[in-house]
PDB file of C-alpha atoms in Angstrom:
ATOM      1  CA  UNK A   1      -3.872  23.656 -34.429  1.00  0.00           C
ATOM      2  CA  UNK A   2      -0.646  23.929 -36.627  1.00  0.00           C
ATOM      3  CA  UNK A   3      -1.940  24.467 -40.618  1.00  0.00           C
ATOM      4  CA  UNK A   4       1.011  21.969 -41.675  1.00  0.00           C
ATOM      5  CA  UNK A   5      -0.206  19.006 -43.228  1.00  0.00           C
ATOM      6  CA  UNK A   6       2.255  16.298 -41.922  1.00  0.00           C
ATOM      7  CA  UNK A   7       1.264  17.616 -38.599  1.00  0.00           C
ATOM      8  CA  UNK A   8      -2.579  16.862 -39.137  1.00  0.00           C
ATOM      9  CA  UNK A   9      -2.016  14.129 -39.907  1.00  0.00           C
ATOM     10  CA  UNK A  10       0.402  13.090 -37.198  1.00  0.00           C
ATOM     11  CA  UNK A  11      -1.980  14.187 -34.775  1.00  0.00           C
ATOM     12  CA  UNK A  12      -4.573  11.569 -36.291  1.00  0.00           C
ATOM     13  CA  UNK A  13      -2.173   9.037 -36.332  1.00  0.00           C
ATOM     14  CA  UNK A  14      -1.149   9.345 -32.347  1.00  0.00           C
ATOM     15  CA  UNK A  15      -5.057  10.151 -31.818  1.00  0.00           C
ATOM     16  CA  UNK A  16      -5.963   6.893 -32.699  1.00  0.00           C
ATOM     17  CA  UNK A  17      -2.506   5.252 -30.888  1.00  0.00           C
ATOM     18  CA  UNK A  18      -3.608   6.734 -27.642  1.00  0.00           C
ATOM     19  CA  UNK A  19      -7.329   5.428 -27.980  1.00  0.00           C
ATOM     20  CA  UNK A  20      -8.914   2.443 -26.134  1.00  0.00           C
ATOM     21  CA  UNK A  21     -11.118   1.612 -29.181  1.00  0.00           C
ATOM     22  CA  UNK A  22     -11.388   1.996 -33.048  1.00  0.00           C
ATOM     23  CA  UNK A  23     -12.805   5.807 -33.746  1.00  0.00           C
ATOM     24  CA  UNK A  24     -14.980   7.356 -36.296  1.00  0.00           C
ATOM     25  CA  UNK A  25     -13.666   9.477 -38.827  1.00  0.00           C
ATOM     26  CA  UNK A  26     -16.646  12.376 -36.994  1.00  0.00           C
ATOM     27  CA  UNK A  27     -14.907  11.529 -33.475  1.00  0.00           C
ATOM     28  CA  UNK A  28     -11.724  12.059 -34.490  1.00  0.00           C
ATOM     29  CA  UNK A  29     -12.486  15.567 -36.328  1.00  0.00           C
ATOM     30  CA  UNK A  30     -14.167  16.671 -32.910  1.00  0.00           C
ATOM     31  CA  UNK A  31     -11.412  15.653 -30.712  1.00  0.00           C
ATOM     32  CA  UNK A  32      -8.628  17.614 -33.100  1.00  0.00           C
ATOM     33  CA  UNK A  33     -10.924  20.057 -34.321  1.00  0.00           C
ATOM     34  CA  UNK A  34     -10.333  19.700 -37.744  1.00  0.00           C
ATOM     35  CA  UNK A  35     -13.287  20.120 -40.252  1.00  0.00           C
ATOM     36  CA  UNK A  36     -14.641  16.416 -41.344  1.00  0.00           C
ATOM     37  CA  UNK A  37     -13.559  16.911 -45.115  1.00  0.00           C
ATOM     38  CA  UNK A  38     -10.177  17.806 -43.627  1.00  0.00           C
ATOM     39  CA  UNK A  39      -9.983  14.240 -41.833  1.00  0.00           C
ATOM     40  CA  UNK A  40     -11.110  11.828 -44.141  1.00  0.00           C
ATOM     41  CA  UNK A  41      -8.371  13.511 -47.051  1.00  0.00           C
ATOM     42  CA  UNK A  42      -5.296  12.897 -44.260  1.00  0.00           C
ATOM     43  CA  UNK A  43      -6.478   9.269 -43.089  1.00  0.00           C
ATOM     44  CA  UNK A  44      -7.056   8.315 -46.941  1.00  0.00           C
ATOM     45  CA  UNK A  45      -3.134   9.031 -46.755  1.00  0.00           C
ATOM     46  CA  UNK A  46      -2.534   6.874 -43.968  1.00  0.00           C
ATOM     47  CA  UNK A  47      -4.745   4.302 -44.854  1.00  0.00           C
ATOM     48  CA  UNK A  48      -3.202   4.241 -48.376  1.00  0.00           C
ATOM     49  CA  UNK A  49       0.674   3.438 -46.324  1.00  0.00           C
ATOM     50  CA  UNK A  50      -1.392   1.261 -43.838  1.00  0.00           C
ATOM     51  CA  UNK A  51      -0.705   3.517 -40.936  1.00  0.00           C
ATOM     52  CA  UNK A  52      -4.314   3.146 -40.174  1.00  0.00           C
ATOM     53  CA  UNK A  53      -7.009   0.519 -41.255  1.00  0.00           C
ATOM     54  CA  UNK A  54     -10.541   1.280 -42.115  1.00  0.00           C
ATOM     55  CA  UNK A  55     -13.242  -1.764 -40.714  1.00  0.00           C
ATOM     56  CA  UNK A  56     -15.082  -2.715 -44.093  1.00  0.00           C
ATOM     57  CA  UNK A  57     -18.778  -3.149 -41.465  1.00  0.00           C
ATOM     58  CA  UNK A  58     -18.282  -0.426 -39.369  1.00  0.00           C
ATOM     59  CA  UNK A  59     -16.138   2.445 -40.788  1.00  0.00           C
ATOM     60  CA  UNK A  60     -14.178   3.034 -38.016  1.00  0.00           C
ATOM     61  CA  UNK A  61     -10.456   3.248 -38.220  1.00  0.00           C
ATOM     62  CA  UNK A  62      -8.147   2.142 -35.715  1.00  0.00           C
ATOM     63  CA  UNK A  63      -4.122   1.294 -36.455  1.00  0.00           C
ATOM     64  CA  UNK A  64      -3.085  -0.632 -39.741  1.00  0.00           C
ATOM     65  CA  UNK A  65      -0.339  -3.108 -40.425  1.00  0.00           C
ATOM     66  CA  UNK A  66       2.755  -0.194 -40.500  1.00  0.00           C
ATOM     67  CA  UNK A  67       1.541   0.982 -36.647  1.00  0.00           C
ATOM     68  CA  UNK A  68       1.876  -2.498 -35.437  1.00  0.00           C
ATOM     69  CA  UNK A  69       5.175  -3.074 -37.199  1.00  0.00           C
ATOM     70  CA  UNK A  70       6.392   0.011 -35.797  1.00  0.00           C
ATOM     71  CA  UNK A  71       5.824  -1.160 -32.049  1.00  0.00           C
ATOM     72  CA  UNK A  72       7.231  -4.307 -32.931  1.00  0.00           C
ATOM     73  CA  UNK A  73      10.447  -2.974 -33.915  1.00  0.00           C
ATOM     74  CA  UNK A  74      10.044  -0.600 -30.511  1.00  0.00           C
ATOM     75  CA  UNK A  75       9.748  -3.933 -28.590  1.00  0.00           C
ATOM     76  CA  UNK A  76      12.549  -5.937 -30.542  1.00  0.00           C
ATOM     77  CA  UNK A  77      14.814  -2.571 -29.925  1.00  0.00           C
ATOM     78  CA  UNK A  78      14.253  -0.524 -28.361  1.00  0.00           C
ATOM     79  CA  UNK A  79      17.139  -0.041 -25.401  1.00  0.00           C
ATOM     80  CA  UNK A  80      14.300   0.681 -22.718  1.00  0.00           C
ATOM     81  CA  UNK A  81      12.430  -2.398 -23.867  1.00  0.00           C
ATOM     82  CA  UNK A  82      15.461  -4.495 -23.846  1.00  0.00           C
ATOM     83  CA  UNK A  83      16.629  -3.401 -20.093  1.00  0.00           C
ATOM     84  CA  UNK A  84      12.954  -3.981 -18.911  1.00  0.00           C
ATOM     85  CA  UNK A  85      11.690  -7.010 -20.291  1.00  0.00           C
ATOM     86  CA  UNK A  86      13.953  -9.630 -18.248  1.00  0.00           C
ATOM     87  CA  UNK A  87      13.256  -7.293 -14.802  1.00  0.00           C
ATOM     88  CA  UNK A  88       9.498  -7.304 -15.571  1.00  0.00           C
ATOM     89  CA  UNK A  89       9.091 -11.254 -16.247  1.00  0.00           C
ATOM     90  CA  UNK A  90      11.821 -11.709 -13.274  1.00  0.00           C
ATOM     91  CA  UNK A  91       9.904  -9.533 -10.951  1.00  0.00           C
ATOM     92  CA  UNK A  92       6.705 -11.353 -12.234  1.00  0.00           C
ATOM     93  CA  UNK A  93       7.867 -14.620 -11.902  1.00  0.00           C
ATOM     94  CA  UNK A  94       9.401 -13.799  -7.871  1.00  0.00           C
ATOM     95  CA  UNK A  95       5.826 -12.902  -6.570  1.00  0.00           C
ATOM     96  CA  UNK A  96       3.306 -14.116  -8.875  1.00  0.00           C
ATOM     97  CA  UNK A  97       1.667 -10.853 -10.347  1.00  0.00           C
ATOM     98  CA  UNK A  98       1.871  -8.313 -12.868  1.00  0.00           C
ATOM     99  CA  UNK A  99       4.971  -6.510 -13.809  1.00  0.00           C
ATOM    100  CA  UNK A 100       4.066  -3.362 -16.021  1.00  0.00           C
ATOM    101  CA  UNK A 101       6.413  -0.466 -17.670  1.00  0.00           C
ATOM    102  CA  UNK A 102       5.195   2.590 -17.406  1.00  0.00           C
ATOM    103  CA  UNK A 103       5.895   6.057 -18.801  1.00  0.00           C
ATOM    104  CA  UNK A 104       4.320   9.813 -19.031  1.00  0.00           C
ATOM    105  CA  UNK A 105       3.728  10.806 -22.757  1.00  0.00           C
ATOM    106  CA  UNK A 106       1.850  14.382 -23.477  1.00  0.00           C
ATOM    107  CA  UNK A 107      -0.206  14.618 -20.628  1.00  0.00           C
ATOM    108  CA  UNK A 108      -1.042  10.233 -20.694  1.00  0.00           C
ATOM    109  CA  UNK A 109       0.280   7.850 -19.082  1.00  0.00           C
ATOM    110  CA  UNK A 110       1.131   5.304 -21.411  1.00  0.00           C
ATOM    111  CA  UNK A 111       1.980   1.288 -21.167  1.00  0.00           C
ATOM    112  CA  UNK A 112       5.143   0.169 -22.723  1.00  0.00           C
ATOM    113  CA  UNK A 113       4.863  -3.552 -21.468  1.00  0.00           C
ATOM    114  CA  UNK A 114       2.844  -5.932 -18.877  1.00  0.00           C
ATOM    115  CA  UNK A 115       3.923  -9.231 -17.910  1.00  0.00           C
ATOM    116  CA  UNK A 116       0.796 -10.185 -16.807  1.00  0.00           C
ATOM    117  CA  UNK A 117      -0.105 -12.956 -13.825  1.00  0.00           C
ATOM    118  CA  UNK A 118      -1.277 -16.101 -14.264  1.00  0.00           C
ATOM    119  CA  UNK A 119      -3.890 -15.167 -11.354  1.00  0.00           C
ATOM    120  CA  UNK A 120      -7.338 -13.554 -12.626  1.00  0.00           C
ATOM    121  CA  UNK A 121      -6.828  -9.385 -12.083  1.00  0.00           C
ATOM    122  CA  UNK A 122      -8.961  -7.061 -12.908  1.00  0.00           C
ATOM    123  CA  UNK A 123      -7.014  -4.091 -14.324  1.00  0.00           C
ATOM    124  CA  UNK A 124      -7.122  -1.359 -16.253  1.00  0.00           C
ATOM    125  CA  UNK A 125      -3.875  -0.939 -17.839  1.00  0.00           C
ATOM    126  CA  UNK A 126      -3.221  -2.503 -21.123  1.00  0.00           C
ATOM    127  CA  UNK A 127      -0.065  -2.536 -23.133  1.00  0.00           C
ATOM    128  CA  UNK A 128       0.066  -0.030 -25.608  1.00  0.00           C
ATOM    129  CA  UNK A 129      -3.248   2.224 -23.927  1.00  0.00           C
ATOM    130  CA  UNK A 130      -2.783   5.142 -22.888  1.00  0.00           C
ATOM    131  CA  UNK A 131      -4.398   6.762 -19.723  1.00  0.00           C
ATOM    132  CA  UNK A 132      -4.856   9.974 -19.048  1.00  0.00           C
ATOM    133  CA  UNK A 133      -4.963  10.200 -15.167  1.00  0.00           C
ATOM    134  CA  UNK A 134      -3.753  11.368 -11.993  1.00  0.00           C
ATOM    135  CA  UNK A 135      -4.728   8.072  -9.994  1.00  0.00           C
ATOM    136  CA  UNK A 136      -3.286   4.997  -8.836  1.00  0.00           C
ATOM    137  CA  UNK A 137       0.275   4.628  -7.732  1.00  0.00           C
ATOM    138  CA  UNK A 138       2.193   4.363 -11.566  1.00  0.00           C
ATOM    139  CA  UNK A 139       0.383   7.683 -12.353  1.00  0.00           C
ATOM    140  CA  UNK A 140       1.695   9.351  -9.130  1.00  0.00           C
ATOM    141  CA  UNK A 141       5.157   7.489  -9.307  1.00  0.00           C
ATOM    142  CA  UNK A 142       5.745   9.901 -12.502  1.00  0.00           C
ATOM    143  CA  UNK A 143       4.388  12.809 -12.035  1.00  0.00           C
ATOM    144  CA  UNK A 144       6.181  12.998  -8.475  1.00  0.00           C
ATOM    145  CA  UNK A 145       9.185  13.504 -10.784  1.00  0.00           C
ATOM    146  CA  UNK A 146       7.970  15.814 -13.591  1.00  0.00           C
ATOM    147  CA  UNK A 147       7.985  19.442 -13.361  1.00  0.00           C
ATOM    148  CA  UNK A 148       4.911  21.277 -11.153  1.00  0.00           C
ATOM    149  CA  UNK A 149       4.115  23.343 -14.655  1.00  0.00           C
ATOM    150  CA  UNK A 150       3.471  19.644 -16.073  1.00  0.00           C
ATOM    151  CA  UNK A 151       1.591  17.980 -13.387  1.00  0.00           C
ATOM    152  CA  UNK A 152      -0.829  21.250 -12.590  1.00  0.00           C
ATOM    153  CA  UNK A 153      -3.037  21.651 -15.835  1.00  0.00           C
ATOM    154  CA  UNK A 154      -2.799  17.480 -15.256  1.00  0.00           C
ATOM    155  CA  UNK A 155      -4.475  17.849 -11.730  1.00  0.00           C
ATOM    156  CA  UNK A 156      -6.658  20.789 -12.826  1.00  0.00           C
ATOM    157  CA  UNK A 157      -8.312  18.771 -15.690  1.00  0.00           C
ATOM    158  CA  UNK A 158      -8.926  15.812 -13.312  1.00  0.00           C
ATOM    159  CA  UNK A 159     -10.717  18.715 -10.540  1.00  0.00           C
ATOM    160  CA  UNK A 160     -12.588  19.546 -13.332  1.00  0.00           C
ATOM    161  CA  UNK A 161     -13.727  16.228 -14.582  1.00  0.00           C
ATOM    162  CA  UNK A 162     -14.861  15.424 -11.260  1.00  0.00           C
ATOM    163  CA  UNK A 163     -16.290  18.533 -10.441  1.00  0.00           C
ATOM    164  CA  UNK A 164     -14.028  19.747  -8.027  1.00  0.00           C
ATOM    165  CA  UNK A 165     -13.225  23.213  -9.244  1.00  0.00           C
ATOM    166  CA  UNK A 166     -12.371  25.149  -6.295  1.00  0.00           C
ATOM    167  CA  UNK A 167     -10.172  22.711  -4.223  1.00  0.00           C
ATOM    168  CA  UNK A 168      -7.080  24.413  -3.310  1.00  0.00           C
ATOM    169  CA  UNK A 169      -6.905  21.895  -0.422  1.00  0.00           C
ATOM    170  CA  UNK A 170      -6.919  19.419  -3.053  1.00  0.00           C
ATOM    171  CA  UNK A 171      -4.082  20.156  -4.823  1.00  0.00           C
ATOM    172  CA  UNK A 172      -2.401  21.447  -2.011  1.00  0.00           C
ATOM    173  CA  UNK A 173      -2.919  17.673  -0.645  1.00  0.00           C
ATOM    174  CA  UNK A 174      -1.880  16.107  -3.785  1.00  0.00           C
ATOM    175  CA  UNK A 175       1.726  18.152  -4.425  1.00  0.00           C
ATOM    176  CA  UNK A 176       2.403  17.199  -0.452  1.00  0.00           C
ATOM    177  CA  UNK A 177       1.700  13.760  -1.586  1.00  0.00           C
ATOM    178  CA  UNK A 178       4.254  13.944  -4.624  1.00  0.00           C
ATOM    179  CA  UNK A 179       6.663  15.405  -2.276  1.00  0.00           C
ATOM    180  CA  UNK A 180       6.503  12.534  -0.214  1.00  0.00           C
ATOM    181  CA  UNK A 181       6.629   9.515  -3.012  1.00  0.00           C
ATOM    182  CA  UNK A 182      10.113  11.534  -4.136  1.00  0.00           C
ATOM    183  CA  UNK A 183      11.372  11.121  -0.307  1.00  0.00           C
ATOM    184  CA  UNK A 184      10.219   7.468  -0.174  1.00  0.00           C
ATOM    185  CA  UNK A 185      11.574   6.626  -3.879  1.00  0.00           C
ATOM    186  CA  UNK A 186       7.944   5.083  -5.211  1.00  0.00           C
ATOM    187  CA  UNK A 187       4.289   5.310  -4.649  1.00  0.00           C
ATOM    188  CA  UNK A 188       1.524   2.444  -3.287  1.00  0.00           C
ATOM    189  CA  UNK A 189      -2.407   3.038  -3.804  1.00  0.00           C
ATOM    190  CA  UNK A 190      -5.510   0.581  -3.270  1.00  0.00           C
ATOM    191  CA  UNK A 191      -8.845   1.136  -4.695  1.00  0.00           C
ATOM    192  CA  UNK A 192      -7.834   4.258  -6.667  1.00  0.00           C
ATOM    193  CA  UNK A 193      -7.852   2.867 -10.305  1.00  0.00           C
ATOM    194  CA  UNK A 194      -9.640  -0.723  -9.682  1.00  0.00           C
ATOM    195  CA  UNK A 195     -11.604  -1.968  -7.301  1.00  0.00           C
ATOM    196  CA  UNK A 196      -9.737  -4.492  -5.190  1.00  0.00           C
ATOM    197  CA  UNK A 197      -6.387  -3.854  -6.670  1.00  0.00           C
ATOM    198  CA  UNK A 198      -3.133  -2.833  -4.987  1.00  0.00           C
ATOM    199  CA  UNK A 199      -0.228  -1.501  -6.692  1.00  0.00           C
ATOM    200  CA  UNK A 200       3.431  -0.075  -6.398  1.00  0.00           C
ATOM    201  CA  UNK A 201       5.398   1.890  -8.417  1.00  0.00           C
ATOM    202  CA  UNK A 202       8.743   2.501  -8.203  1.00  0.00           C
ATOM    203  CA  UNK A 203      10.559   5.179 -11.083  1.00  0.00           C
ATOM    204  CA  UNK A 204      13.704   4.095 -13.249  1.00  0.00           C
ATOM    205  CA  UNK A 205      15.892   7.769 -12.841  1.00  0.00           C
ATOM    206  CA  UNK A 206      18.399   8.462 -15.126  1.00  0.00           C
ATOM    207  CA  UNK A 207      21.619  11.181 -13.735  1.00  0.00           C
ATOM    208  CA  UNK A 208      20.129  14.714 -12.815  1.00  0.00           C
ATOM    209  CA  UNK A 209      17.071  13.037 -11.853  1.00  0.00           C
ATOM    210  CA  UNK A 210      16.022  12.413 -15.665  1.00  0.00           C
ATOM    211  CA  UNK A 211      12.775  10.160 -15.585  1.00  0.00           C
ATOM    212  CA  UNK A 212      12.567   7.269 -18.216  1.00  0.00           C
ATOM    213  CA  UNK A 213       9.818   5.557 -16.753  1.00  0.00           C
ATOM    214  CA  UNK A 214       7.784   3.494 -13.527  1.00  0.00           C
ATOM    215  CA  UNK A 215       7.929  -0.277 -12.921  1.00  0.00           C
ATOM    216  CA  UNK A 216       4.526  -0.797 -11.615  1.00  0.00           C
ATOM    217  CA  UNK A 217       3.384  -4.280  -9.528  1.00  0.00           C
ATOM    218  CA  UNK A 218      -0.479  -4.744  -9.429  1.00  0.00           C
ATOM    219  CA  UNK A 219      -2.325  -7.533  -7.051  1.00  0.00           C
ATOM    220  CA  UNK A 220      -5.846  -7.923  -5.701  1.00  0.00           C
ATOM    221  CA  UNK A 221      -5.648  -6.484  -2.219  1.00  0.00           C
ATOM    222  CA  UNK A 222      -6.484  -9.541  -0.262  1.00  0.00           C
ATOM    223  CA  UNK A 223      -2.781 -11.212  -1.860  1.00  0.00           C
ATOM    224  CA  UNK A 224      -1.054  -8.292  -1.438  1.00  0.00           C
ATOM    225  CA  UNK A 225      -2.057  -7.701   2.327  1.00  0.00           C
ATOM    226  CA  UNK A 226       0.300 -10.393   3.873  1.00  0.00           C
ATOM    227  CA  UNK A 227       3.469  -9.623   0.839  1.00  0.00           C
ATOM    228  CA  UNK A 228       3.166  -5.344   0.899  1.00  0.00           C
ATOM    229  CA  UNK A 229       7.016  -4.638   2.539  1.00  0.00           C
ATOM    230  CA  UNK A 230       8.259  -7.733   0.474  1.00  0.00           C
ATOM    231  CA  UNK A 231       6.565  -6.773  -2.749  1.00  0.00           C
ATOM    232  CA  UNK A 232       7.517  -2.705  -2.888  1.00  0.00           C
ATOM    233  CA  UNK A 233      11.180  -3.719  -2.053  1.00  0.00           C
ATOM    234  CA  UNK A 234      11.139  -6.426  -5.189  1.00  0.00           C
ATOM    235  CA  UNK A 235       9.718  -3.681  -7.249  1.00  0.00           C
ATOM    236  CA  UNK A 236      11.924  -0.988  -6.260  1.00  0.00           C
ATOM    237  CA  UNK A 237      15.130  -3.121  -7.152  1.00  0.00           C
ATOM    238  CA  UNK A 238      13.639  -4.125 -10.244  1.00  0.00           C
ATOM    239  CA  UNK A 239      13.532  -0.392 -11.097  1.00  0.00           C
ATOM    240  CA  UNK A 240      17.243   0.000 -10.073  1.00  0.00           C
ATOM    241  CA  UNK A 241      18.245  -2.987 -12.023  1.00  0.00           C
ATOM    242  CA  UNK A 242      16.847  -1.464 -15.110  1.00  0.00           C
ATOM    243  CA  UNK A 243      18.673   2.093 -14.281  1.00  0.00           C
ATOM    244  CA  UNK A 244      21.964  -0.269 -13.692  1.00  0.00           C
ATOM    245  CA  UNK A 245      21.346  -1.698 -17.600  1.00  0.00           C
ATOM    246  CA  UNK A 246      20.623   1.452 -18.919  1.00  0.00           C
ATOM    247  CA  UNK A 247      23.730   3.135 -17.220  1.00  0.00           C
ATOM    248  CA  UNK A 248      25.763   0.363 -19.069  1.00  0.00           C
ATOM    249  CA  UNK A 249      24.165   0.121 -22.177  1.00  0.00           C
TER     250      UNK A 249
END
């Protein structure tokens, strides 16, 4: 843990960006190991520029007025934002279901935008969340093209989670498997993240292989069954199309 200040309080700041749910000033100590004195003197800073916002009947803080400016501006423009929206809500619009931008972010994989279906899906990414995972075709889709020493510790801390320690065959499985969404130019999973839900995931690659992000199509499995050829070829030009606007920016 770095002793500068800024830092600490940086670190709270993108703590409570990447979490699902408004924290307590105790959780967020624990998960940064920072003493609790320490942690209620650097969000009192935050709070007082309304990074963060304190609930006045629960205590628990969770991103103030300045954070959600902030990601406006990132969606009014940002260049990625502005290349992606019109291929998400096209690619939306051509087969019904949701369009999401994905992109790998310190060890999370994070939502940048979801143009979500009008049918009912149950699924577990949510603009602005971040995940921190290993499953489901968007996850795999970017860490097929992010350095081994990146996606090991990744793989090792799922093992662990799940109590798979010793499976070399595992992760000798899962690189294989990486290899082969890089050959194939994007990654398809059922069932791994949500029950019922199929997804592709095709990357948006800069020159030199430089990954930006994943344009990610989720349906419930029993749409997707009859569309799956049509569907990872719309989603695999819509990735393209967004390396074409970047390119000519």
């Amino acid at each position: 843990m770095s002793d500068s200040p800024t830092e600490r309080a940086l670190q709270l700041l993108a703590l409570l960006a990447r979490a699902a749910e408004p924290m307590s000033v105790r959780a967020m100590a624990e998960a940064l190991e920072l003493p609790l004195s320490t942690a209620y003197r650097h969000l009192q800073v935050l709070k007082k520029w309304d990074w963060v916002q304190e609930h006045a009947r629960t205590g628990l803080y969770e991103p103030g007025p300045m954070s959600v400016q902030l990601a406006h501006g990132f969606d009014q423009h940002s260049w990625l934002m502005q290349a992606a929206r019109p291929e998400l809500e096209a690619l939306s619009a051509r087969t019904g279901e949701s369009a999401g931008l994905l992109c790998y972010l310190h060890g999370h994989i994070v939502c940048l935008d979801l143009v979500e279906s009008q049918h009912a899906l149950r699924c577990s990414f949510v603009k602005g969340v971040a995940r921190s995972t290993v499953r489901g075709a968007s996850a795999k889709a970017l860490l097929a093209h992010l350095p081994e020493a990146l996606v090991q510790p990744l793989l090792a801390e799922a093992l662990a989670e799940s109590g798979n320690l010793a499976a070399d065959d595992s992760v000798a499985s899962f690189m294989t498997g990486l290899q082969q969404i890089r050959e194939r130019g994007y990654a398809v999973s059922e069932h791994e993240v949500d029950q019922g839900v199929w997804g592709v995931s095709a990357p948006v690659l800069l020159p030199r292989a430089q990954l930006i992000a994943t344009v990610s199509l989720m349906a419930p499995s029993q749409r997707a069954g009859k569309h799956i050829t049509e569907w990872i070829q719309q989603t695999c030009l819509a990735a393209d199309r967004i390396r074409q606007r970047l390119l000519h920016r």
